[in-house]
PDB file of C-alpha atoms in Angstrom:
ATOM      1  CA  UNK A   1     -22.624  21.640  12.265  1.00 83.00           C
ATOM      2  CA  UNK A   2     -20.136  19.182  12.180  1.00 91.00           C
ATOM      3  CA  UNK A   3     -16.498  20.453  12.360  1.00 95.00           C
ATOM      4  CA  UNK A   4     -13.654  17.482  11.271  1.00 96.00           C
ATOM      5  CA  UNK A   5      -9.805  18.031  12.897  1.00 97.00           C
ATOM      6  CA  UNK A   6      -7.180  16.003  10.936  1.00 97.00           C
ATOM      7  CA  UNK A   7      -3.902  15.116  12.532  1.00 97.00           C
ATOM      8  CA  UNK A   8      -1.286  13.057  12.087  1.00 98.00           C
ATOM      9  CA  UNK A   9       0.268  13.783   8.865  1.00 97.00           C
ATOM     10  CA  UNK A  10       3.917  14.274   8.604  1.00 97.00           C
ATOM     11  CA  UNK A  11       7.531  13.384   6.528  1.00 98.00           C
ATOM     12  CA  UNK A  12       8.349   9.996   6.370  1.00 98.00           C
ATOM     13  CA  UNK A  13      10.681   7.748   4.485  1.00 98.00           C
ATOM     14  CA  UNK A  14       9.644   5.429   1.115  1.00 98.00           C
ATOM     15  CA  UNK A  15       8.281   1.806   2.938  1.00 98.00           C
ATOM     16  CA  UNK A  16       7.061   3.755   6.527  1.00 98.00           C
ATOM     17  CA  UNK A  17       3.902   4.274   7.995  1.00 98.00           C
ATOM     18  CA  UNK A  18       1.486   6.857   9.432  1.00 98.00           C
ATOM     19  CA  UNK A  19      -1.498   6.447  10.934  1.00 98.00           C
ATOM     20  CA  UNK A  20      -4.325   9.765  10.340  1.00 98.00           C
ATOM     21  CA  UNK A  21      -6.811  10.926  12.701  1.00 98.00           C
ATOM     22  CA  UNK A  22     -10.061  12.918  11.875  1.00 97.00           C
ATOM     23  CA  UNK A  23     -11.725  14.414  15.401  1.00 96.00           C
ATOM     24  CA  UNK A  24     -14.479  15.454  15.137  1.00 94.00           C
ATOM     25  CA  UNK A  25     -17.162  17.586  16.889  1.00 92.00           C
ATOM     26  CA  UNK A  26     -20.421  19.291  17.066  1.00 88.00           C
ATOM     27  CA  UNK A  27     -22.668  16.285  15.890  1.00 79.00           C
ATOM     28  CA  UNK A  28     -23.439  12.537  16.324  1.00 84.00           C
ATOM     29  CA  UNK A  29     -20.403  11.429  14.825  1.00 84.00           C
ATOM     30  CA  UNK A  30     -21.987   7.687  14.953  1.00 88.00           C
ATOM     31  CA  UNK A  31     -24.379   8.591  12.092  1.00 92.00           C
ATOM     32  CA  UNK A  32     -21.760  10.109   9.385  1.00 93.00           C
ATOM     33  CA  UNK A  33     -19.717   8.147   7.154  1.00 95.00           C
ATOM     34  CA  UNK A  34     -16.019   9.163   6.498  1.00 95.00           C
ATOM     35  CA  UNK A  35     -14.348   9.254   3.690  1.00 97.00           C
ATOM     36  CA  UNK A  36     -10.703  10.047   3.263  1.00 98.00           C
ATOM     37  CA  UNK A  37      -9.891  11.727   0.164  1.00 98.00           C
ATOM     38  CA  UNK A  38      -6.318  13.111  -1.052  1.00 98.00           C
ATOM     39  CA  UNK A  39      -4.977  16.213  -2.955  1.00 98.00           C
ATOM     40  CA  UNK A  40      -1.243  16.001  -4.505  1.00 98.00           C
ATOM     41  CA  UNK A  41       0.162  18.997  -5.945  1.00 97.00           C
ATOM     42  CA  UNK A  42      -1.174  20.335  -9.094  1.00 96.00           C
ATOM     43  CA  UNK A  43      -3.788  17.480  -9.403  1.00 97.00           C
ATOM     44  CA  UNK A  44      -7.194  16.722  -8.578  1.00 97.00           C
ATOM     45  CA  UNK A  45      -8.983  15.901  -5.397  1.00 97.00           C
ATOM     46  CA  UNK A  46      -9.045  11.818  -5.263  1.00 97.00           C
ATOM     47  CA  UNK A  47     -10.591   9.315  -3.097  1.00 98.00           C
ATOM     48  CA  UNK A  48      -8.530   7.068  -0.862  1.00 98.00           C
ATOM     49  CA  UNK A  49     -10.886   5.270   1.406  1.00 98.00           C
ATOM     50  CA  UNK A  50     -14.646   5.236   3.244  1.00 97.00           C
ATOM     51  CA  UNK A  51     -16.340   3.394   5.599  1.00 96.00           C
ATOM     52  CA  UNK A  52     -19.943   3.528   5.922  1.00 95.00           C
ATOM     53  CA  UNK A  53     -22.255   4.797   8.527  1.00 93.00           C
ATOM     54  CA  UNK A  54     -22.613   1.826  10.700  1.00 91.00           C
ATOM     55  CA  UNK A  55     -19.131   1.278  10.589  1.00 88.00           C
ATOM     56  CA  UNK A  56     -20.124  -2.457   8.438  1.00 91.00           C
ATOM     57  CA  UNK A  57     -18.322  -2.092   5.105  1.00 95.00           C
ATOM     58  CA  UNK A  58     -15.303   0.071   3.826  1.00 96.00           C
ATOM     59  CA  UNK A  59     -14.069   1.435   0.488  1.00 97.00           C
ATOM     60  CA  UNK A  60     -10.995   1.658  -0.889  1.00 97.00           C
ATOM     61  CA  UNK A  61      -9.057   2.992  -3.860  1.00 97.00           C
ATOM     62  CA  UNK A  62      -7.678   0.592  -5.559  1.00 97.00           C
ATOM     63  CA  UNK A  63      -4.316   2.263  -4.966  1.00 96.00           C
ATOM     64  CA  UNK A  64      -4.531   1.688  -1.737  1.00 94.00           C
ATOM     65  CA  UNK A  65      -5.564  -1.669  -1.168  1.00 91.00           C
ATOM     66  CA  UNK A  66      -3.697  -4.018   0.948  1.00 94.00           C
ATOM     67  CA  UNK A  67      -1.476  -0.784   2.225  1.00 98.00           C
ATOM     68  CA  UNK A  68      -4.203   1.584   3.944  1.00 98.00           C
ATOM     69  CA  UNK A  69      -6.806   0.657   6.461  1.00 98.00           C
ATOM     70  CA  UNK A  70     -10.032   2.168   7.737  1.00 97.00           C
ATOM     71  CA  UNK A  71     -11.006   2.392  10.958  1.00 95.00           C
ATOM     72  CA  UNK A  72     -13.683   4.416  13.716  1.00 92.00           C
ATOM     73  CA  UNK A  73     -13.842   4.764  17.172  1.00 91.00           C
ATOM     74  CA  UNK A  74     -17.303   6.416  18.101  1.00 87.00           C
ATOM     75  CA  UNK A  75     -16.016   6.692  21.846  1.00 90.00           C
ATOM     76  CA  UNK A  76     -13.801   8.926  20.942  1.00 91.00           C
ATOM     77  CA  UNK A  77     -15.519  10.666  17.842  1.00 91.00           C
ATOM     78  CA  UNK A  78     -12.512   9.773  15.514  1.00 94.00           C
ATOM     79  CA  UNK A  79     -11.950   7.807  12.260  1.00 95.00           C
ATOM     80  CA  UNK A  80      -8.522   6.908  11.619  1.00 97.00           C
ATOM     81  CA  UNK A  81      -6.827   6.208   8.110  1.00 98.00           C
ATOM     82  CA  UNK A  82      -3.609   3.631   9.001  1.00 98.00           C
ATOM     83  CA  UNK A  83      -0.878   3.822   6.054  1.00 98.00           C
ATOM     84  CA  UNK A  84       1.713   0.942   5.508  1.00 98.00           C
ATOM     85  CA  UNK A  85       4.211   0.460   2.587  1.00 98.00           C
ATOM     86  CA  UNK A  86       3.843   4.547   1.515  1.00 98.00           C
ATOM     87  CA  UNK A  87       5.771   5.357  -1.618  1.00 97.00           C
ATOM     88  CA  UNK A  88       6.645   8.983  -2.913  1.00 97.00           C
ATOM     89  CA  UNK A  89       3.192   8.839  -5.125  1.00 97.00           C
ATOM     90  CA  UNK A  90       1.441   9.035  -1.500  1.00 98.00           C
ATOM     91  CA  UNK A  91       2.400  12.421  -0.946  1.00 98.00           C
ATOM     92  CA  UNK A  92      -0.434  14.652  -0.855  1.00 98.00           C
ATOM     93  CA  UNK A  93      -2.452  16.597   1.346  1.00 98.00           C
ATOM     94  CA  UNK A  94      -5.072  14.336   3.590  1.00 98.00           C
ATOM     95  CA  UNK A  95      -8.559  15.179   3.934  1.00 98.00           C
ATOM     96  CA  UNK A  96     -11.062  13.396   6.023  1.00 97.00           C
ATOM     97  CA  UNK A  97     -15.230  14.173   5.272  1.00 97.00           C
ATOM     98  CA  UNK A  98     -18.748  13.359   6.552  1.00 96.00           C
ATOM     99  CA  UNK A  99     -21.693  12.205   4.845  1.00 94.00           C
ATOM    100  CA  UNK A 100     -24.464  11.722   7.087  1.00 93.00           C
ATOM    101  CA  UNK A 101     -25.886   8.904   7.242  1.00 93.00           C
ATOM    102  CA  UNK A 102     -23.824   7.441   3.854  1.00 92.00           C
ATOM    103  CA  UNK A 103     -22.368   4.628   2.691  1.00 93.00           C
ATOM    104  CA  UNK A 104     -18.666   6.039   2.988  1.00 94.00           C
ATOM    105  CA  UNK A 105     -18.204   5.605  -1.201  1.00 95.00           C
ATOM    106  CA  UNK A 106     -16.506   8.313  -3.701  1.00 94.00           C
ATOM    107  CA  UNK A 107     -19.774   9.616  -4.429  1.00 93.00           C
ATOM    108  CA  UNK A 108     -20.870  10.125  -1.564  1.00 92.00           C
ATOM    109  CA  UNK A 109     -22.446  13.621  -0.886  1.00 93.00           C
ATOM    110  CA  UNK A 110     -19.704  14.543   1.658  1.00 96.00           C
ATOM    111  CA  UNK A 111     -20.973  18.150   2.949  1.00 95.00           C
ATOM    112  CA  UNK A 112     -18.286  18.167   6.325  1.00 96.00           C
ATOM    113  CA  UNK A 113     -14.456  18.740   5.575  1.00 97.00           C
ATOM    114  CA  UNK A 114     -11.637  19.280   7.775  1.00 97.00           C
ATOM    115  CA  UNK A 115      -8.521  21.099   6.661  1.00 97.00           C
ATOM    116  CA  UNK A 116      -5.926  18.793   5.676  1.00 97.00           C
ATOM    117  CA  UNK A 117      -3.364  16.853   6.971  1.00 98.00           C
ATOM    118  CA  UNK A 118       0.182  16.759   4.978  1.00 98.00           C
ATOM    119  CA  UNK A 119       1.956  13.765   4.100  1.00 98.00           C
ATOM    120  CA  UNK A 120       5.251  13.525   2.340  1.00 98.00           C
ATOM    121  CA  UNK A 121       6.875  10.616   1.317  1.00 98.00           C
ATOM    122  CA  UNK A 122      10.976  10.939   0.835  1.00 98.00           C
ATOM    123  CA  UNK A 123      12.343   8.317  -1.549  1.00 94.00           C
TER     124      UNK A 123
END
């Protein structure tokens, strides 16, 4: 059983950045992918970024392009979502998910979820 930590989340002014963590434990973290996906207030669930198993391609939103990276560290068990140039529509709650052994898309059958991360952008 796989058990995802987020961290990182936090207030942060219109143009900042944050950078999210996902921990995880409890499973060979090298064989999930990871998406990021994000919940704002009184909307739905959305996707925001995935990278794939082997760590070889990533996903994003189009949203998010050229603003939020991607990345994994399998030494440490952690994915990490880096976020540039946030604007108020950013705010949301963070989540971070596994897929074993997937491709890291929006469809991906993401079974693993940690418990959110807040972010708030001030404008």
């Amino acid at each position: 059983q796989v058990q995802l930590v987020e961290s990182g989340g936090g207030l942060v002014q219109a143009g900042g950045s944050l950078r999210l963590s996902c921990a995880a434990s409890g499973g060979t973290f090298s064989r999930y992918a990871m998406g990021w996906f994000r919940q704002a207030a009184g909307k739905e669930r959305e996707f925001v970024a995935g990278i794939n198993w082997s760590g070889g391609s990533t996903y994003y939103a189009d949203f998010v392009k050229g603003r939020f990276t991607i990345s994994r560290d399998n030494a440490k068990n952690t994915r990490y979502l880096q976020m540039n140039s946030l604007n108020p529509e950013d705010t949301a709650v963070y989540y971070c998910a596994a897929d074993l052994w997937g491709r890291g898309t929006p469809a991906g059958d993401y079974k693993y979820w940690g418990q959110g991360t807040q972010v708030t952008v001030s404008s």
